[in-house]
Amino acid sequence: MTTRRQDTMKKNVLLFLLIAGIASPMLLSSCQRDDICSEDPTTPNLVVGFFDFVNQDEFNRVTNLRVTEVNDDLESTLITESTVSVDSILLPLRTFTSSTRYVMVRNAGFDADGNEQGDIDTLTFNYTVEERFISRGCGVTANFTLNGIDVTTDDDNWIVTTEIVNPVIEDETEIHVKIFHN
Amino acid sequence: MSRYFTISILLLFVGYFGVSQEEERTVANDSIPLSVNDTLPKNEKYGLRLGVDLHRPVTGLVDSDFFSVEIVGDYRISRKFFIAAEAGTVDRTKQDDQFNYTTNGSYLRAGFDYNAYENWLGMQNMIYAGMRVGYSAHSQTLNSYRIFNPDQTFNEGDTVITEGPLIREYDGLSGIWVEAVFGIKAELFNNLFMGFSFRVKNLVSNTEAEEFKNLYIPGFNKVNDFSNFGGGFNYTISYLIPIYKKR
């Protein structure tokens, strides 16, 4: 036998539990913490160092370096241009193809007509892409394995030769490619 | 409503008074001893309580990518202790910031509950704490993803990949965890109970694919990058099948 007060109590508890049951999934789902990608490294850039051809252990800074990427449709994307001389640069690699082509200009400038001047060389990096799942916050990142470098030869190359020092590109802590010039 | 909450809390403290009687024995002067039997009726119901979790189906109504069913049960073994278990199945697809994945599997959690609440005569409500060990068997499918690259020179960040060596089902996965449970069960009508519980979980063991970590484990819920702790909640309606009565 239950009293009238107990019945009212039961109804109130029932109502409360019903509301809690419907409201709680909505409340709890909006409380989700957004995971931030705090992993380091993620998808790395290619690290290129410029060295002296004669003394191959020594850096040889490039003056007025201008680098553009040229895709298969011959569209250019400016990567970097520097008025100070640099001894190394970071180059992004395309993740959905197996090669990326760069035009590297030493002593870059523009003549009166706006044409590019300087020592112009074209480099193509060939590689394989490996995608890996890292974490909930970061998702998937790409690493690269360099297979080779093609330097387009012309009458006047300022790049003498190249060397793949670290073919596995998974971080930016060490130089992957050395470019030798005079 | 607050009046009744106050009364509920007061009941916790008042509950210890006035339920039991002591057995009395009187020895008469004649040679036939008189003993008085304990007149307290057997009022504590013991039996199997079975029910379902309502929180998961309700979430499934709100979120069409989530389907989960959980059955719950407990069995009283003493005045205060119950052995308890939950079992369920999950089919959940989640669109995270960088990727979309589906988890499919089932789980079992088993353990005990301790009722800290002292009921008045004839009542069988519960305010309880307990523990569980949980086990899941599941698979995880990576449906699509974008590549995370802090350098967006080539604007590749919005390209969604839907085919490739990573896009597949990873199965044979499992998880083992322990839980601390805190909850309430109230008897609303004859042997019909409604209740909810909060859980703090700790993932003990994790069998996951090398290429794709366990991000969500059925029964354990979301797995964090930074810790083995997780949480959960259930909200149940259950029915007690009485088997016998004791004091």
Short mmCIF file of C-alpha atoms in Angstrom, two decimals:
data_model
loop_
_atom_site.label_atom_id
_atom_site.label_comp_id
_atom_site.label_asym_id
_atom_site.label_seq_id
_atom_site.Cartn_x
_atom_site.Cartn_y
_atom_site.Cartn_z
CA MET A 1 0.00 0.00 0.00
CA THR A 2 1.49 3.32 -0.95
CA THR A 3 0.40 6.68 0.25
CA ARG A 4 -0.70 9.48 -2.02
CA ARG A 5 2.51 11.30 -1.24
CA GLN A 6 4.55 8.30 -2.34
CA ASP A 7 2.59 8.19 -5.60
CA THR A 8 3.27 11.83 -6.29
CA MET A 9 6.89 11.22 -5.37
CA LYS A 10 7.07 8.33 -7.84
CA LYS A 11 5.54 10.43 -10.59
CA ASN A 12 8.01 13.22 -9.98
CA VAL A 13 10.93 10.82 -10.02
CA LEU A 14 9.60 9.25 -13.23
CA LEU A 15 9.27 12.67 -14.85
CA PHE A 16 12.75 13.67 -13.74
CA LEU A 17 14.27 10.45 -15.02
CA LEU A 18 12.45 10.79 -18.35
CA ILE A 19 13.76 14.30 -18.84
CA ALA A 20 17.24 13.27 -17.74
CA GLY A 21 17.21 10.39 -20.16
CA ILE A 22 16.26 12.55 -23.11
CA ALA A 23 18.36 15.57 -22.22
CA SER A 24 21.54 13.76 -21.21
CA PRO A 25 22.53 12.40 -24.63
CA MET A 26 22.18 15.87 -26.09
CA LEU A 27 24.11 17.50 -23.27
CA LEU A 28 26.85 14.90 -23.12
CA SER A 29 27.42 14.90 -26.87
CA SER A 30 27.90 18.66 -26.94
CA CYS A 31 30.49 18.37 -24.19
CA GLN A 32 32.91 16.59 -26.52
CA ARG A 33 36.37 17.98 -26.27
CA ASP A 34 37.86 18.86 -29.62
CA ASP A 35 41.11 17.08 -30.10
CA ILE A 36 43.90 19.27 -31.36
CA CYS A 37 46.76 17.91 -33.40
CA SER A 38 49.69 18.31 -31.06
CA GLU A 39 51.91 15.73 -32.68
CA ASP A 40 55.15 16.90 -34.11
CA PRO A 41 56.18 16.23 -36.82
CA THR A 42 53.15 15.80 -39.04
CA THR A 43 53.55 16.04 -42.83
CA PRO A 44 57.10 17.33 -43.31
CA ASN A 45 58.65 19.58 -45.94
CA LEU A 46 61.78 18.63 -47.86
CA VAL A 47 64.92 20.17 -46.35
CA VAL A 48 67.43 21.26 -49.01
CA GLY A 49 70.92 22.49 -48.15
CA PHE A 50 73.18 24.44 -50.49
CA PHE A 51 76.84 23.36 -50.43
CA ASP A 52 80.02 24.23 -52.18
CA PHE A 53 80.93 21.87 -55.02
CA VAL A 54 84.65 22.18 -54.35
CA ASN A 55 84.49 21.92 -50.54
CA GLN A 56 81.51 19.65 -50.22
CA ASP A 57 81.23 19.84 -46.44
CA GLU A 58 80.79 23.58 -46.47
CA PHE A 59 77.60 25.50 -46.93
CA ASN A 60 77.54 27.79 -49.94
CA ARG A 61 74.89 30.44 -49.50
CA VAL A 62 72.73 31.33 -52.47
CA THR A 63 72.19 35.02 -53.11
CA ASN A 64 68.74 36.25 -54.09
CA LEU A 65 67.23 32.80 -54.30
CA ARG A 66 63.81 32.59 -55.90
CA VAL A 67 61.98 29.26 -56.03
CA THR A 68 58.73 28.53 -57.81
CA GLU A 69 56.94 25.26 -58.20
CA VAL A 70 55.71 24.36 -61.68
CA ASN A 71 52.93 21.82 -62.00
CA ASP A 72 51.95 19.61 -64.94
CA ASP A 73 49.74 22.35 -66.34
CA LEU A 74 52.77 24.68 -66.25
CA GLU A 75 51.20 26.85 -63.57
CA SER A 76 53.64 28.44 -61.18
CA THR A 77 53.40 28.75 -57.44
CA LEU A 78 55.90 30.94 -55.67
CA ILE A 79 57.55 29.09 -52.84
CA THR A 80 60.15 31.51 -51.60
CA GLU A 81 62.12 34.53 -52.66
CA SER A 82 64.79 35.96 -50.50
CA THR A 83 66.89 39.09 -50.59
CA VAL A 84 69.22 37.68 -47.98
CA SER A 85 71.41 34.79 -48.96
CA VAL A 86 70.29 31.43 -47.65
CA ASP A 87 72.07 28.14 -47.05
CA SER A 88 68.98 25.93 -46.74
CA ILE A 89 65.31 26.03 -47.57
CA LEU A 90 62.14 24.02 -46.91
CA LEU A 91 60.24 22.81 -49.95
CA PRO A 92 56.69 21.40 -49.76
CA LEU A 93 56.03 18.23 -51.74
CA ARG A 94 52.75 17.45 -53.43
CA THR A 95 51.04 14.51 -51.68
CA PHE A 96 48.79 13.34 -54.52
CA THR A 97 51.48 12.87 -57.15
CA SER A 98 54.87 11.21 -57.11
CA SER A 99 56.93 14.17 -58.26
CA THR A 100 57.20 17.90 -57.69
CA ARG A 101 59.09 20.22 -60.00
CA TYR A 102 60.85 23.41 -58.90
CA VAL A 103 62.47 26.27 -60.77
CA MET A 104 65.34 27.61 -58.70
CA VAL A 105 66.80 30.95 -59.63
CA ARG A 106 70.07 32.22 -58.21
CA ASN A 107 70.71 35.96 -58.27
CA ALA A 108 67.10 36.42 -59.20
CA GLY A 109 65.78 39.67 -60.52
CA PHE A 110 63.53 41.12 -63.16
CA ASP A 111 64.58 43.10 -66.19
CA ALA A 112 62.85 46.21 -67.50
CA ASP A 113 60.24 44.11 -69.31
CA GLY A 114 59.44 42.02 -66.23
CA ASN A 115 61.19 38.92 -67.47
CA GLU A 116 62.91 36.81 -64.93
CA GLN A 117 66.65 37.16 -64.78
CA GLY A 118 69.36 35.24 -63.02
CA ASP A 119 70.71 31.71 -63.02
CA ILE A 120 67.69 29.54 -63.73
CA ASP A 121 67.64 25.77 -63.16
CA THR A 122 64.80 23.27 -63.03
CA LEU A 123 64.76 20.38 -60.54
CA THR A 124 62.29 17.53 -60.33
CA PHE A 125 62.03 15.47 -57.15
CA ASN A 126 60.67 11.93 -57.58
CA TYR A 127 59.33 10.13 -54.54
CA THR A 128 56.74 7.75 -53.15
CA VAL A 129 54.14 8.94 -50.68
CA GLU A 130 53.24 6.97 -47.58
CA GLU A 131 50.12 7.99 -45.68
CA ARG A 132 49.87 7.06 -42.02
CA PHE A 133 47.19 7.51 -39.41
CA ILE A 134 48.72 9.30 -36.43
CA SER A 135 46.04 10.09 -33.84
CA ARG A 136 42.46 11.24 -33.39
CA GLY A 137 43.55 14.86 -33.30
CA CYS A 138 45.80 14.77 -36.36
CA GLY A 139 44.24 12.10 -38.50
CA VAL A 140 46.39 11.02 -41.43
CA THR A 141 49.74 12.57 -42.37
CA ALA A 142 52.07 11.90 -45.29
CA ASN A 143 55.71 10.89 -45.35
CA PHE A 144 57.87 10.67 -48.44
CA THR A 145 60.67 8.46 -49.72
CA LEU A 146 62.88 10.13 -52.30
CA ASN A 147 63.67 7.97 -55.31
CA GLY A 148 65.66 10.45 -57.36
CA ILE A 149 66.29 14.01 -58.46
CA ASP A 150 66.33 15.17 -62.07
CA VAL A 151 68.16 18.38 -62.87
CA THR A 152 67.13 19.62 -66.29
CA THR A 153 70.39 20.21 -68.11
CA ASP A 154 70.81 23.26 -70.29
CA ASP A 155 73.69 25.36 -71.52
CA ASP A 156 74.19 26.98 -68.19
CA ASN A 157 73.44 25.08 -64.99
CA TRP A 158 74.35 26.77 -61.73
CA ILE A 159 73.52 23.56 -59.89
CA VAL A 160 76.49 21.25 -60.45
CA THR A 161 75.16 18.15 -58.78
CA THR A 162 72.77 16.94 -56.09
CA GLU A 163 72.92 14.26 -53.42
CA ILE A 164 70.13 12.54 -51.50
CA VAL A 165 71.42 12.43 -47.96
CA ASN A 166 68.24 11.24 -46.22
CA PRO A 167 65.80 9.63 -48.61
CA VAL A 168 63.15 9.06 -45.92
CA ILE A 169 61.38 12.34 -45.32
CA GLU A 170 59.49 12.06 -42.06
CA ASP A 171 60.63 15.16 -40.22
CA GLU A 172 62.48 18.41 -40.76
CA THR A 173 65.34 17.92 -38.34
CA GLU A 174 68.02 17.03 -40.89
CA ILE A 175 68.91 17.94 -44.43
CA HIS A 176 67.44 15.50 -46.91
CA VAL A 177 69.05 16.79 -50.13
CA LYS A 178 72.31 18.59 -50.80
CA ILE A 179 72.64 20.87 -53.80
CA PHE A 180 76.23 21.61 -54.81
CA HIS A 181 77.12 24.77 -56.68
CA ASN A 182 80.08 27.10 -57.20
CA MET B 1 10.43 18.84 -6.30
CA SER B 2 13.11 20.03 -3.91
CA ARG B 3 10.96 18.98 -0.99
CA TYR B 4 11.15 15.40 -2.12
CA PHE B 5 14.88 15.54 -2.64
CA THR B 6 15.34 16.78 0.87
CA ILE B 7 13.19 13.96 2.11
CA SER B 8 15.22 11.45 0.09
CA ILE B 9 18.46 12.66 1.62
CA LEU B 10 16.95 12.65 5.08
CA LEU B 11 15.80 9.09 4.48
CA LEU B 12 19.44 8.11 4.08
CA PHE B 13 20.14 9.19 7.60
CA VAL B 14 16.87 8.15 9.15
CA GLY B 15 16.88 4.72 7.60
CA TYR B 16 18.81 3.03 10.31
CA PHE B 17 16.12 3.59 12.88
CA GLY B 18 13.34 1.27 13.69
CA VAL B 19 13.31 -1.63 11.26
CA SER B 20 14.62 -4.59 13.13
CA GLN B 21 13.39 -6.31 16.20
CA GLU B 22 15.37 -8.46 18.47
CA GLU B 23 14.58 -12.03 19.10
CA GLU B 24 13.20 -12.43 22.58
CA ARG B 25 13.37 -15.40 24.82
CA THR B 26 11.54 -15.77 28.04
CA VAL B 27 12.27 -18.62 30.39
CA ALA B 28 9.21 -19.41 32.40
CA ASN B 29 9.32 -20.94 35.80
CA ASP B 30 7.97 -24.21 34.58
CA SER B 31 10.05 -26.68 32.70
CA ILE B 32 8.69 -25.84 29.31
CA PRO B 33 10.69 -22.99 27.86
CA LEU B 34 8.88 -20.36 25.84
CA SER B 35 10.51 -18.73 22.92
CA VAL B 36 9.08 -15.95 20.90
CA ASN B 37 9.70 -16.12 17.18
CA ASP B 38 10.88 -13.12 15.33
CA THR B 39 7.70 -11.60 13.94
CA LEU B 40 9.45 -9.55 11.32
CA PRO B 41 8.08 -10.72 7.99
CA LYS B 42 10.38 -11.76 5.17
CA ASN B 43 10.26 -8.64 3.14
CA GLU B 44 13.40 -8.42 1.10
CA LYS B 45 12.86 -9.61 -2.41
CA TYR B 46 15.59 -11.55 -4.09
CA GLY B 47 15.47 -12.21 -7.74
CA LEU B 48 16.74 -11.44 -11.20
CA ARG B 49 16.27 -7.93 -12.49
CA LEU B 50 16.43 -7.41 -16.23
CA GLY B 51 16.08 -4.29 -18.23
CA VAL B 52 17.28 -2.08 -21.04
CA ASP B 53 19.25 1.09 -21.30
CA LEU B 54 17.20 3.92 -22.78
CA HIS B 55 20.02 6.41 -23.24
CA ARG B 56 21.46 4.59 -26.24
CA PRO B 57 18.25 4.23 -28.26
CA VAL B 58 17.35 7.85 -27.52
CA THR B 59 20.77 8.96 -28.71
CA GLY B 60 20.15 6.85 -31.79
CA LEU B 61 16.94 8.78 -32.48
CA VAL B 62 18.82 12.05 -32.31
CA ASP B 63 21.88 10.85 -34.24
CA SER B 64 21.15 8.70 -37.28
CA ASP B 65 24.75 7.51 -37.45
CA PHE B 66 24.52 5.87 -34.04
CA PHE B 67 22.78 2.61 -33.29
CA SER B 68 23.25 0.90 -29.97
CA VAL B 69 21.26 -1.40 -27.73
CA GLU B 70 22.21 -2.37 -24.19
CA ILE B 71 20.52 -4.83 -21.89
CA VAL B 72 21.19 -4.65 -18.18
CA GLY B 73 20.70 -7.10 -15.40
CA ASP B 74 21.47 -7.72 -11.81
CA TYR B 75 20.94 -10.45 -9.26
CA ARG B 76 20.77 -9.90 -5.55
CA ILE B 77 23.06 -12.07 -3.48
CA SER B 78 22.71 -10.43 -0.09
CA ARG B 79 20.92 -7.51 1.54
CA LYS B 80 23.30 -5.04 0.05
CA PHE B 81 25.21 -6.79 -2.73
CA PHE B 82 24.15 -7.47 -6.27
CA ILE B 83 26.06 -9.05 -9.08
CA ALA B 84 25.45 -6.96 -12.16
CA ALA B 85 26.14 -7.05 -15.85
CA GLU B 86 25.42 -5.14 -19.02
CA ALA B 87 25.74 -6.33 -22.60
CA GLY B 88 25.28 -4.39 -25.75
CA THR B 89 26.06 -3.80 -29.38
CA VAL B 90 27.13 -0.66 -31.22
CA ASP B 91 27.12 0.48 -34.84
CA ARG B 92 28.49 3.99 -34.88
CA THR B 93 29.74 6.21 -37.68
CA LYS B 94 31.50 9.41 -36.72
CA GLN B 95 32.66 12.33 -38.81
CA ASP B 96 35.70 13.75 -37.07
CA ASP B 97 37.50 16.85 -38.24
CA GLN B 98 40.01 15.03 -40.42
CA PHE B 99 38.37 11.69 -41.11
CA ASN B 100 35.23 9.58 -41.00
CA TYR B 101 35.09 6.15 -39.41
CA THR B 102 32.66 3.44 -38.30
CA THR B 103 32.85 1.22 -35.24
CA ASN B 104 30.94 -2.06 -35.14
CA GLY B 105 30.93 -4.48 -32.27
CA SER B 106 29.58 -5.71 -28.99
CA TYR B 107 30.56 -5.66 -25.38
CA LEU B 108 29.98 -7.23 -22.01
CA ARG B 109 30.51 -5.65 -18.60
CA ALA B 110 30.19 -7.62 -15.39
CA GLY B 111 30.74 -6.88 -11.76
CA PHE B 112 28.86 -6.01 -8.62
CA ASP B 113 26.81 -3.22 -7.08
CA TYR B 114 26.65 -2.28 -3.43
CA ASN B 115 23.50 -0.57 -2.26
CA ALA B 116 24.45 2.11 0.22
CA TYR B 117 20.87 3.16 0.74
CA GLU B 118 18.96 1.87 3.75
CA ASN B 119 15.43 1.21 2.60
CA TRP B 120 12.34 1.53 4.72
CA LEU B 121 10.30 -1.57 5.22
CA GLY B 122 8.93 -2.90 1.96
CA MET B 123 10.89 -0.54 -0.26
CA GLN B 124 13.72 -1.51 -2.52
CA ASN B 125 15.33 1.58 -3.87
CA MET B 126 19.02 1.82 -4.48
CA ILE B 127 21.73 4.37 -4.26
CA TYR B 128 24.72 2.34 -5.17
CA ALA B 129 28.35 2.11 -6.03
CA GLY B 130 29.94 -0.73 -7.88
CA MET B 131 32.62 -1.98 -10.18
CA ARG B 132 32.74 -3.65 -13.54
CA VAL B 133 35.21 -5.34 -15.80
CA GLY B 134 34.41 -4.72 -19.45
CA TYR B 135 35.34 -6.51 -22.65
CA SER B 136 34.59 -5.60 -26.23
CA ALA B 137 35.02 -7.32 -29.59
CA HIS B 138 34.76 -4.96 -32.50
CA SER B 139 35.96 -3.70 -35.85
CA GLN B 140 36.76 -0.21 -37.03
CA THR B 141 36.44 0.99 -40.61
CA LEU B 142 38.14 4.09 -41.96
CA ASN B 143 35.72 5.53 -44.49
CA SER B 144 37.47 8.67 -45.64
CA TYR B 145 40.11 11.18 -44.57
CA ARG B 146 42.01 14.33 -45.40
CA ILE B 147 45.75 14.59 -45.10
CA PHE B 148 46.96 16.86 -42.35
CA ASN B 149 49.70 19.19 -43.59
CA PRO B 150 50.54 22.42 -41.80
CA ASP B 151 51.99 23.68 -45.12
CA GLN B 152 49.08 24.38 -47.45
CA THR B 153 51.04 25.79 -50.40
CA PHE B 154 49.34 23.36 -52.76
CA ASN B 155 45.86 23.65 -51.20
CA GLU B 156 45.58 19.91 -50.66
CA GLY B 157 43.95 20.20 -47.25
CA ASP B 158 40.38 19.95 -48.47
CA THR B 159 40.85 16.90 -50.66
CA VAL B 160 38.95 13.95 -49.18
CA ILE B 161 40.41 10.52 -49.88
CA THR B 162 37.88 7.72 -50.18
CA GLU B 163 40.02 4.96 -51.68
CA GLY B 164 43.42 3.61 -50.86
CA PRO B 165 45.30 1.15 -48.66
CA LEU B 166 44.14 2.85 -45.46
CA ILE B 167 40.47 2.84 -46.45
CA ARG B 168 39.28 -0.54 -45.21
CA GLU B 169 37.81 -2.42 -42.28
CA TYR B 170 40.18 -3.31 -39.47
CA ASP B 171 38.74 -6.22 -37.53
CA GLY B 172 39.63 -8.54 -34.72
CA LEU B 173 39.93 -5.59 -32.35
CA SER B 174 39.16 -5.69 -28.66
CA GLY B 175 39.42 -3.73 -25.46
CA ILE B 176 39.47 -4.59 -21.76
CA TRP B 177 38.73 -2.04 -19.08
CA VAL B 178 37.60 -1.53 -15.49
CA GLU B 179 34.82 0.75 -14.32
CA ALA B 180 33.66 2.42 -11.14
CA VAL B 181 29.89 2.79 -11.16
CA PHE B 182 27.68 5.22 -9.21
CA GLY B 183 23.98 5.16 -9.62
CA ILE B 184 20.43 5.26 -8.44
CA LYS B 185 17.56 2.85 -8.97
CA ALA B 186 14.07 3.71 -7.83
CA GLU B 187 11.11 1.36 -7.74
CA LEU B 188 8.28 3.15 -9.45
CA PHE B 189 5.60 0.52 -9.61
CA ASN B 190 5.47 -3.02 -8.42
CA ASN B 191 8.91 -4.45 -9.25
CA LEU B 192 9.44 -1.93 -12.03
CA PHE B 193 12.56 0.15 -11.65
CA MET B 194 14.01 3.17 -13.29
CA GLY B 195 17.53 4.36 -12.74
CA PHE B 196 20.67 5.90 -14.05
CA SER B 197 24.35 5.46 -13.42
CA PHE B 198 27.56 7.30 -14.11
CA ARG B 199 30.78 5.46 -14.82
CA VAL B 200 34.45 6.26 -14.67
CA LYS B 201 36.38 3.89 -16.88
CA ASN B 202 40.01 2.98 -17.30
CA LEU B 203 41.25 1.15 -20.37
CA VAL B 204 43.55 -1.65 -19.32
CA SER B 205 44.27 -3.46 -22.55
CA ASN B 206 43.74 -2.55 -26.17
CA THR B 207 44.09 -4.80 -29.19
CA GLU B 208 44.21 -2.41 -32.10
CA ALA B 209 45.30 -2.32 -35.72
CA GLU B 210 48.78 -0.99 -36.32
CA GLU B 211 47.58 1.38 -39.01
CA PHE B 212 44.45 2.63 -37.29
CA LYS B 213 44.22 3.00 -33.51
CA ASN B 214 41.07 2.27 -31.55
CA LEU B 215 39.26 5.57 -31.37
CA TYR B 216 35.99 4.28 -29.98
CA ILE B 217 35.43 1.03 -28.15
CA PRO B 218 31.90 -0.33 -27.74
CA GLY B 219 31.00 -0.24 -24.06
CA PHE B 220 33.98 1.92 -23.18
CA ASN B 221 33.07 4.80 -25.50
CA LYS B 222 35.52 7.38 -26.82
CA VAL B 223 39.20 6.61 -26.42
CA ASN B 224 41.29 9.68 -25.78
CA ASP B 225 44.68 10.41 -27.31
CA PHE B 226 46.07 11.59 -24.03
CA SER B 227 44.79 9.21 -21.36
CA ASN B 228 43.31 5.77 -20.67
CA PHE B 229 40.35 7.24 -18.81
CA GLY B 230 36.87 7.43 -20.16
CA GLY B 231 33.35 7.89 -18.97
CA GLY B 232 29.87 6.68 -19.54
CA PHE B 233 26.31 6.97 -18.51
CA ASN B 234 23.29 4.76 -18.67
CA TYR B 235 19.68 5.25 -17.94
CA THR B 236 17.67 2.12 -17.45
CA ILE B 237 14.24 0.71 -17.03
CA SER B 238 14.14 -2.78 -15.57
CA TYR B 239 11.87 -5.33 -14.05
CA LEU B 240 12.58 -7.50 -11.02
CA ILE B 241 11.55 -11.12 -11.38
CA PRO B 242 11.18 -12.15 -7.73
CA ILE B 243 12.47 -15.62 -6.88
CA TYR B 244 12.44 -15.79 -3.13
CA LYS B 245 12.21 -13.63 -0.06
CA LYS B 246 14.49 -13.20 2.86
CA ARG B 247 14.80 -10.90 5.80
#
